XYZ file of C-alpha atoms in Angstrom:
518
model
C -11.656 7.606 37.545
C -14.032 9.185 35.004
C -17.729 8.281 35.452
C -17.999 6.715 31.967
C -15.321 4.223 32.947
C -16.713 3.595 36.436
C -20.222 2.704 35.253
C -18.965 -0.373 33.374
C -17.197 -2.015 36.330
C -18.406 -3.524 39.577
C -17.224 -2.411 43.036
C -14.636 -5.225 43.268
C -13.160 -4.257 39.936
C -13.171 -0.536 40.558
C -9.653 -0.265 41.940
C -8.152 -2.537 39.271
C -9.784 -0.501 36.518
C -8.650 2.753 38.137
C -5.026 1.589 38.267
C -5.172 0.397 34.657
C -6.548 3.775 33.576
C -3.767 5.597 35.425
C -1.146 3.444 33.706
C -2.628 4.227 30.301
C -2.524 7.953 31.060
C 1.141 7.510 32.024
C 1.894 5.961 28.630
C 2.092 2.348 29.833
C 0.222 -0.449 28.020
C -3.027 -1.592 29.563
C -2.905 -5.213 30.813
C -4.457 -7.693 28.405
C -4.633 -5.142 25.602
C -2.619 -5.446 22.404
C -2.643 -2.184 20.397
C -3.796 -2.546 16.802
C -5.013 -6.123 17.175
C -8.469 -5.391 15.794
C -7.450 -2.554 13.471
C -8.442 -2.860 9.808
C -6.839 -0.694 7.148
C -8.944 1.167 4.613
C -6.198 0.424 2.060
C -6.585 -2.779 0.064
C -3.483 -4.923 0.487
C -2.765 -8.614 0.040
C -0.731 -9.748 3.094
C 2.983 -10.079 2.344
C 3.405 -13.327 4.198
C 3.954 -16.921 3.197
C 1.011 -19.318 3.054
C 1.151 -23.096 2.872
C 4.941 -23.427 3.017
C 5.638 -24.531 6.603
C 7.132 -27.881 5.548
C 9.291 -26.280 2.856
C 10.643 -23.622 5.237
C 11.528 -26.364 7.720
C 13.360 -28.293 4.984
C 15.487 -25.279 4.000
C 16.384 -24.546 7.627
C 17.224 -28.196 8.307
C 19.512 -28.194 5.266
C 21.137 -25.025 6.586
C 21.672 -26.713 9.957
C 23.480 -29.621 8.297
C 25.643 -27.233 6.309
C 26.468 -25.363 9.526
C 27.887 -28.642 10.841
C 30.420 -28.763 8.031
C 28.714 -30.128 4.939
C 28.267 -28.553 1.507
C 24.958 -29.072 -0.240
C 22.842 -27.990 -3.182
C 19.125 -27.552 -2.559
C 17.085 -27.150 -5.727
C 13.731 -25.382 -5.481
C 11.534 -26.209 -8.446
C 8.195 -24.808 -9.488
C 6.243 -22.786 -12.028
C 6.672 -19.057 -12.417
C 4.822 -17.267 -9.620
C 4.562 -20.273 -7.306
C 6.662 -18.567 -4.633
C 10.246 -19.840 -4.958
C 11.838 -16.486 -4.187
C 9.279 -15.769 -1.448
C 10.301 -19.009 0.250
C 13.940 -17.900 0.349
C 12.964 -14.467 1.646
C 11.191 -16.236 4.507
C 14.374 -18.034 5.613
C 16.708 -15.066 5.072
C 16.355 -13.700 8.601
C 16.775 -16.982 10.523
C 19.837 -17.800 8.410
C 21.547 -14.464 9.024
C 20.625 -14.614 12.716
C 22.674 -17.814 12.956
C 25.844 -16.081 11.749
C 25.462 -17.166 8.149
C 26.614 -15.037 5.231
C 23.848 -14.714 2.645
C 24.186 -13.442 -0.919
C 21.768 -13.635 -3.833
C 21.819 -13.301 -7.605
C 19.261 -13.776 -10.343
C 19.749 -14.889 -13.927
C 17.974 -12.787 -16.522
C 16.450 -14.167 -19.711
C 17.826 -11.097 -21.528
C 21.398 -11.722 -20.352
C 21.990 -15.388 -21.094
C 25.178 -14.524 -22.969
C 26.686 -12.648 -20.018
C 28.936 -15.168 -18.221
C 28.479 -15.686 -14.465
C 25.864 -12.890 -14.318
C 23.905 -14.102 -11.271
C 26.932 -15.554 -9.499
C 28.863 -12.317 -9.950
C 25.899 -10.318 -8.646
C 25.731 -12.545 -5.561
C 29.457 -12.300 -4.883
C 29.416 -8.537 -5.407
C 26.700 -8.421 -2.767
C 28.954 -10.478 -0.497
C 31.923 -8.157 -1.022
C 29.732 -5.128 -0.275
C 28.865 -6.773 3.046
C 32.582 -6.930 3.826
C 33.052 -3.272 2.925
C 30.407 -2.305 5.485
C 32.382 -3.872 8.344
C 34.829 -2.109 10.671
C 38.359 -1.215 9.535
C 39.766 -3.898 11.795
C 37.475 -6.593 10.363
C 38.077 -5.374 6.819
C 41.850 -5.618 7.348
C 41.402 -9.210 8.510
C 39.377 -10.017 5.399
C 42.017 -8.355 3.207
C 44.699 -10.568 4.747
C 42.661 -13.753 4.284
C 41.724 -12.947 0.688
C 45.278 -12.046 -0.337
C 46.527 -15.231 1.261
C 43.910 -17.228 -0.679
C 44.435 -15.728 -4.150
C 48.192 -15.119 -3.910
C 49.666 -13.588 -7.045
C 46.495 -14.388 -9.019
C 44.214 -11.732 -7.536
C 43.672 -10.218 -10.975
C 41.833 -13.417 -12.005
C 39.124 -12.672 -9.426
C 39.148 -8.873 -9.855
C 38.484 -9.246 -13.592
C 35.271 -11.111 -12.779
C 34.267 -9.308 -9.566
C 35.719 -5.771 -9.752
C 34.549 -4.873 -6.211
C 37.121 -7.294 -4.772
C 39.787 -4.730 -5.666
C 38.242 -2.365 -3.091
C 39.163 -4.918 -0.433
C 42.534 -6.287 -1.588
C 43.833 -3.310 -3.571
C 45.128 -3.115 -7.176
C 46.384 -6.410 -8.615
C 49.100 -7.081 -11.148
C 48.193 -8.716 -14.502
C 48.602 -12.481 -14.615
C 50.614 -14.337 -17.282
C 48.744 -15.538 -20.354
C 48.263 -19.303 -20.474
C 46.808 -21.832 -22.847
C 43.085 -22.568 -22.553
C 43.454 -25.711 -20.403
C 46.015 -24.091 -18.095
C 43.955 -20.900 -17.837
C 40.874 -22.909 -16.884
C 42.781 -24.803 -14.201
C 44.175 -21.562 -12.789
C 40.762 -19.905 -12.755
C 39.137 -22.905 -11.068
C 41.834 -23.131 -8.378
C 41.789 -19.401 -7.613
C 37.993 -19.250 -7.562
C 37.754 -22.247 -5.234
C 40.268 -20.637 -2.866
C 38.306 -17.387 -3.007
C 35.020 -19.107 -2.072
C 36.627 -21.030 0.794
C 37.545 -17.721 2.458
C 33.844 -17.069 3.130
C 32.809 -20.462 4.437
C 34.238 -22.882 6.950
C 34.872 -22.914 10.663
C 31.167 -23.339 11.367
C 30.186 -20.058 9.700
C 28.246 -21.039 6.566
C 27.926 -19.236 3.273
C 24.510 -19.346 1.604
C 24.324 -18.430 -2.088
C 20.868 -18.125 -3.614
C 20.761 -18.224 -7.414
C 17.341 -17.585 -8.909
C 16.122 -18.704 -12.354
C 18.803 -21.345 -12.894
C 17.023 -22.358 -16.099
C 18.706 -19.313 -17.699
C 22.207 -20.003 -16.319
C 25.118 -19.958 -18.768
C 27.396 -22.979 -19.174
C 30.346 -21.262 -17.444
C 28.248 -20.732 -14.306
C 27.090 -24.353 -14.294
C 30.695 -25.510 -14.484
C 31.680 -23.242 -11.574
C 28.829 -24.608 -9.483
C 30.104 -28.122 -10.162
C 33.545 -27.048 -8.989
C 32.207 -25.430 -5.796
C 30.057 -28.391 -4.798
C 32.620 -31.117 -5.500
C 35.632 -29.402 -3.942
C 36.465 -31.581 -0.934
C 38.221 -28.687 0.819
C 35.078 -26.510 0.799
C 32.879 -26.720 3.899
C 29.805 -24.928 5.216
C 28.512 -23.993 1.749
C 24.798 -24.052 0.951
C 23.798 -23.325 -2.620
C 20.090 -22.642 -3.082
C 19.053 -22.842 -6.716
C 15.539 -21.957 -7.878
C 14.321 -22.855 -11.351
C 11.180 -23.330 -13.421
C 11.011 -27.064 -13.865
C 8.399 -26.736 -16.634
C 11.117 -25.026 -18.737
C 13.788 -27.650 -18.016
C 13.522 -30.924 -19.933
C 15.852 -33.919 -20.149
C 18.045 -32.196 -22.758
C 18.398 -28.895 -20.889
C 21.965 -27.955 -19.822
C 20.812 -27.656 -16.198
C 19.589 -31.263 -16.233
C 22.966 -32.463 -17.501
C 24.805 -30.344 -14.916
C 22.746 -31.799 -12.053
C 23.389 -35.332 -13.301
C 27.154 -34.693 -13.427
C 27.038 -33.390 -9.864
C 25.262 -36.537 -8.676
C 27.854 -38.696 -10.426
C 30.596 -36.803 -8.569
C 28.925 -37.487 -5.220
C 27.549 -34.016 -4.493
C 24.748 -33.836 -1.938
C 21.645 -32.596 -3.754
C 18.178 -32.044 -2.320
C 15.079 -30.958 -4.170
C 11.934 -29.134 -3.118
C 8.950 -29.113 -5.450
C 6.739 -26.098 -4.773
C 3.118 -26.782 -5.650
C 0.259 -24.275 -5.951
C -1.682 -23.373 -2.817
C -4.476 -25.716 -1.813
C -7.957 -24.322 -1.248
C -7.567 -24.108 2.544
C -4.429 -21.943 2.346
C -5.848 -19.831 -0.466
C -9.062 -19.305 1.535
C -7.016 -18.089 4.509
C -5.099 -15.684 2.262
C -8.364 -14.231 0.937
C -9.809 -14.031 4.463
C -6.730 -12.185 5.747
C -6.847 -9.794 2.786
C -10.495 -8.912 3.383
C -10.360 -9.150 7.199
C -13.197 -11.678 7.232
C -13.673 -15.188 8.598
C -12.555 -18.017 6.331
C -16.108 -19.388 6.084
C -17.380 -16.028 4.778
C -14.991 -16.028 1.807
C -15.492 -19.672 0.780
C -17.270 -18.983 -2.532
C -14.899 -16.164 -3.434
C -11.901 -18.359 -2.647
C -13.282 -21.124 -4.875
C -13.685 -18.637 -7.720
C -10.134 -17.321 -7.222
C -8.852 -20.894 -7.183
C -10.619 -21.635 -10.475
C -9.111 -18.534 -12.094
C -5.559 -18.831 -10.733
C -5.130 -22.577 -10.048
C -3.649 -21.609 -6.693
C -0.566 -19.869 -8.070
C 0.296 -17.320 -5.305
C 1.469 -14.552 -7.646
C -1.594 -15.001 -9.873
C -3.823 -14.957 -6.776
C -2.340 -11.649 -5.661
C -2.771 -10.077 -9.105
C -6.343 -11.372 -9.425
C -7.374 -9.959 -6.044
C -5.747 -6.617 -6.842
C -7.647 -6.539 -10.125
C -10.977 -7.214 -8.360
C -10.325 -4.203 -6.164
C -9.271 -1.963 -9.086
C -12.457 -2.875 -10.967
C -14.632 -2.075 -7.933
C -15.719 -5.700 -7.563
C -14.289 -5.669 -4.042
C -14.893 -2.425 -2.160
C -15.032 -0.888 1.297
C -18.620 -0.470 2.544
C -19.489 0.778 6.034
C -16.046 -0.023 7.369
C -15.668 -3.548 5.941
C -14.718 -5.174 2.660
C -17.652 -6.380 0.562
C -17.985 -8.157 -2.780
C -20.715 -9.421 -5.086
C -19.888 -12.944 -6.190
C -22.490 -12.884 -8.987
C -21.010 -9.697 -10.477
C -17.522 -11.189 -10.303
C -18.655 -14.390 -12.030
C -20.447 -12.380 -14.724
C -17.467 -10.093 -15.364
C -15.739 -12.642 -17.617
C -12.301 -11.839 -16.225
C -9.374 -13.439 -18.022
C -7.259 -15.982 -16.173
C -4.164 -14.872 -18.132
C -2.027 -12.992 -15.627
C 0.041 -11.274 -18.338
C -3.136 -9.817 -19.852
C -4.165 -8.568 -16.407
C -0.776 -6.937 -15.866
C -0.648 -5.392 -19.347
C -4.042 -3.820 -18.705
C -2.797 -2.501 -15.364
C 0.302 -1.038 -17.025
C -1.780 0.660 -19.709
C -3.630 2.584 -17.008
C -0.417 4.175 -15.800
C 0.691 7.614 -17.078
C 2.415 7.534 -20.466
C 5.732 8.666 -18.939
C 5.591 5.726 -16.515
C 4.828 3.275 -19.313
C 7.760 4.642 -21.283
C 10.109 4.239 -18.308
C 8.924 0.672 -17.722
C 9.338 -0.276 -21.384
C 12.959 0.862 -21.255
C 13.525 -0.782 -17.868
C 12.177 -4.090 -19.196
C 14.837 -4.020 -21.914
C 17.571 -3.269 -19.353
C 16.649 -6.372 -17.348
C 14.827 -7.605 -14.271
C 16.991 -5.226 -12.229
C 17.851 -1.756 -13.421
C 19.346 1.429 -12.062
C 18.083 4.986 -12.112
C 21.246 6.260 -13.800
C 20.863 4.036 -16.878
C 17.152 4.785 -17.132
C 17.804 8.538 -16.934
C 20.526 8.297 -19.576
C 18.283 6.526 -22.070
C 15.322 8.814 -21.373
C 17.651 11.839 -21.621
C 16.331 13.194 -18.357
C 17.654 13.919 -14.889
C 17.416 11.461 -12.022
C 14.595 13.409 -10.336
C 12.448 13.455 -13.501
C 13.070 9.772 -14.122
C 12.185 8.936 -10.540
C 8.976 10.940 -10.877
C 8.095 8.862 -13.951
C 8.716 5.644 -11.998
C 6.751 6.732 -8.942
C 3.270 5.538 -10.080
C 4.738 2.063 -10.728
C 6.341 2.147 -7.271
C 3.015 3.146 -5.730
C 1.339 0.209 -7.490
C 4.055 -2.185 -6.259
C 4.965 -3.142 -9.842
C 8.523 -1.920 -9.282
C 10.407 -2.116 -5.979
C 13.627 -0.588 -4.680
C 16.168 -3.385 -4.481
C 19.477 -4.360 -2.959
C 20.106 -8.109 -2.903
C 17.008 -9.742 -1.423
C 16.216 -6.803 0.837
C 13.667 -4.244 -0.304
C 12.471 -1.031 1.260
C 8.835 -0.464 2.051
C 7.303 0.898 -1.175
C 4.768 2.817 0.932
C 7.520 5.005 2.380
C 8.583 8.198 0.615
C 11.607 7.473 -1.553
C 14.332 9.753 -2.833
C 16.238 9.243 -6.104
C 19.297 10.426 -4.203
C 18.992 7.474 -1.835
C 17.562 4.698 -3.995
C 19.477 3.944 -7.184
C 18.647 0.297 -7.926
C 15.239 -1.161 -8.658
C 13.721 -4.452 -9.657
C 10.472 -5.551 -11.231
C 8.156 -7.088 -8.668
C 8.185 -10.291 -10.721
C 9.376 -11.611 -14.071
C 5.760 -11.508 -15.214
C 5.676 -7.745 -14.679
C 8.834 -7.338 -16.769
C 7.314 -9.606 -19.418
C 4.136 -7.508 -19.423
C 6.136 -4.282 -19.844
C 7.897 -5.878 -22.813
C 4.504 -6.812 -24.244
C 3.830 -3.083 -24.661
C 6.651 -2.947 -27.225
C 6.762 -3.847 -30.900
C 9.867 -5.901 -31.898
C 11.308 -2.972 -33.888
C 10.836 -0.643 -30.927
C 12.576 -3.141 -28.632
C 15.609 -3.255 -30.916
C 15.736 0.542 -31.020
C 15.652 0.718 -27.210
C 18.490 -1.827 -26.900
C 20.519 0.234 -29.385
C 19.874 3.420 -27.418
C 20.777 1.707 -24.123
C 24.030 0.399 -25.580
C 24.976 3.735 -27.142
C 24.173 5.734 -24.019
C 26.082 3.369 -21.749
C 29.047 3.425 -24.092
C 29.123 7.224 -24.272
C 28.866 7.648 -20.500
C 31.526 5.163 -19.375
C 35.177 5.669 -18.639
C 37.541 3.081 -20.185
C 37.872 1.383 -16.777
C 34.099 1.225 -16.268
C 33.610 -0.055 -19.811
C 36.105 -2.846 -19.147
C 34.012 -3.893 -16.151
C 30.653 -3.769 -17.956
C 31.651 -4.667 -21.508
C 29.353 -7.732 -21.545
C 26.299 -5.586 -20.694
C 27.112 -2.998 -23.375
C 27.845 -5.578 -26.073
C 24.724 -7.576 -25.211
C 22.473 -4.532 -25.823
C 24.243 -3.487 -29.033
C 24.269 -7.019 -30.438
C 20.508 -7.256 -29.971
C 20.189 -4.250 -32.287
C 23.031 -4.953 -34.691
C 20.632 -4.894 -37.653
C 20.043 -1.197 -36.910
C 23.760 -0.372 -36.855
C 24.376 0.809 -40.427
C 27.212 3.306 -39.988
C 30.506 1.668 -41.032
C 32.524 3.229 -38.206
C 29.981 2.172 -35.600
C 29.883 -1.387 -36.971
C 33.690 -1.536 -36.790
C 33.568 -0.265 -33.218
C 30.949 -2.891 -32.346
C 33.218 -5.604 -33.766
C 36.077 -4.330 -31.608
C 33.838 -4.339 -28.535
C 32.791 -7.919 -29.271
C 36.450 -8.842 -29.586
C 37.186 -7.302 -26.168
C 34.210 -9.089 -24.630
C 35.343 -12.365 -26.205
C 38.854 -11.949 -24.807
C 37.482 -11.198 -21.349
C 35.164 -14.212 -21.481
C 38.077 -16.390 -22.559
C 40.220 -15.108 -19.668
C 37.408 -16.093 -17.306
C 37.250 -19.521 -19.018
C 33.685 -18.775 -20.212
C 34.422 -20.279 -23.600
C 30.817 -20.603 -24.785
C 30.280 -16.870 -24.192
C 33.605 -16.127 -25.906
C 32.490 -18.037 -29.006
C 29.158 -16.185 -29.036
C 30.675 -12.665 -29.089
């Protein structure tokens, strides 16, 4: 054993230390030593873990357990923007999937309120993609079950969720019916379709985010799913901003109708972090004891009122402004300087300022992306910017490095610190609605209309007739937002025809409110 090691141990410990040293040289872990336990990164990063939500996590998992036993339930998760509703669901994603549950997620977008079933379709597309990743034998079994469930009415589902055709094959058109008959057919076929994925002790969990922006057709489908006595093992998790939902809101009426029909409904109210949890978050961020960060935590609490997303943005801003910095291997701050800085407590203002520091090409890409929606794809962004995928990705990269934009697929995201390739990552999402809102704040209203017009035109020019039929609501929604700028007579006529097609498709899917709007 080397002398420098031997001098720190007594004679009785010499042999034990020698053996431990030999094991380390052989690549084995030393006993009682956990690698990295005391490591501290030089990179400033707010921990991506959940604080102060132990009770809420337990409630979601207990609800899932009941659903696994055969029940169907709706669990509403209410709270202000940024309070951590989506983060809560991300926390339970792994334990749910570990217990053989299917999990699919969709998010309503404030820019797409006239697109029927938008979040539900996104969730079910995610579910179908999970099926397509399974073995040929399993996929054949799913094909058999789905065809048995939908019968001769497979086209009803394919028209709403085109990916289903990849599983069950091409479907024949269905006969035209009157509105009442068409609605009954759609409801029956959809209920049969959903039952394929749940039952027999294997639950289906659907997470729908931002229910306050749900369209009326979606709310009616949710009523059908939760009151269908033949449906078992279904857990619907619905997150919404309760401060935007009053007694006259359509969501309030939909929940009341569900209760009248006997649906099992739970509700979780997410509150801001208390000072103890916020103090621990700050301590973990700065790698200091909780007592050392007490005054800083109190200041952060006063500025953010304990809203987790606001807390994260505020701490990041302190670091950007040099008010929290690395000195002699540890994080330091000057509480008097922070108090004197007069920092705004408006998180949108903080984010807008952060966006304005990004390169102009990145700002331009984010402005366009904000008009596309909370989620966007590289292909659409490149089309509108009239650039290649690689150039568009390069423009996005500073926003990815800042964590303002994340690669996305369902609820799963890749580590933004890892090198990304535009050939591998096609779909992205804003880190939060507030980031999207801040990117929009960089636009003048006239500029926003012009971007929507360009998005609609570019999508229209790039799509095959089949693809246009699948995405007609998206195209029409963008063009309608800019209809005042459409002055060419031929283009206006074409826009009317597109609206007619979208209206017919909405009517076929029994989304009558959307059909009237187009």
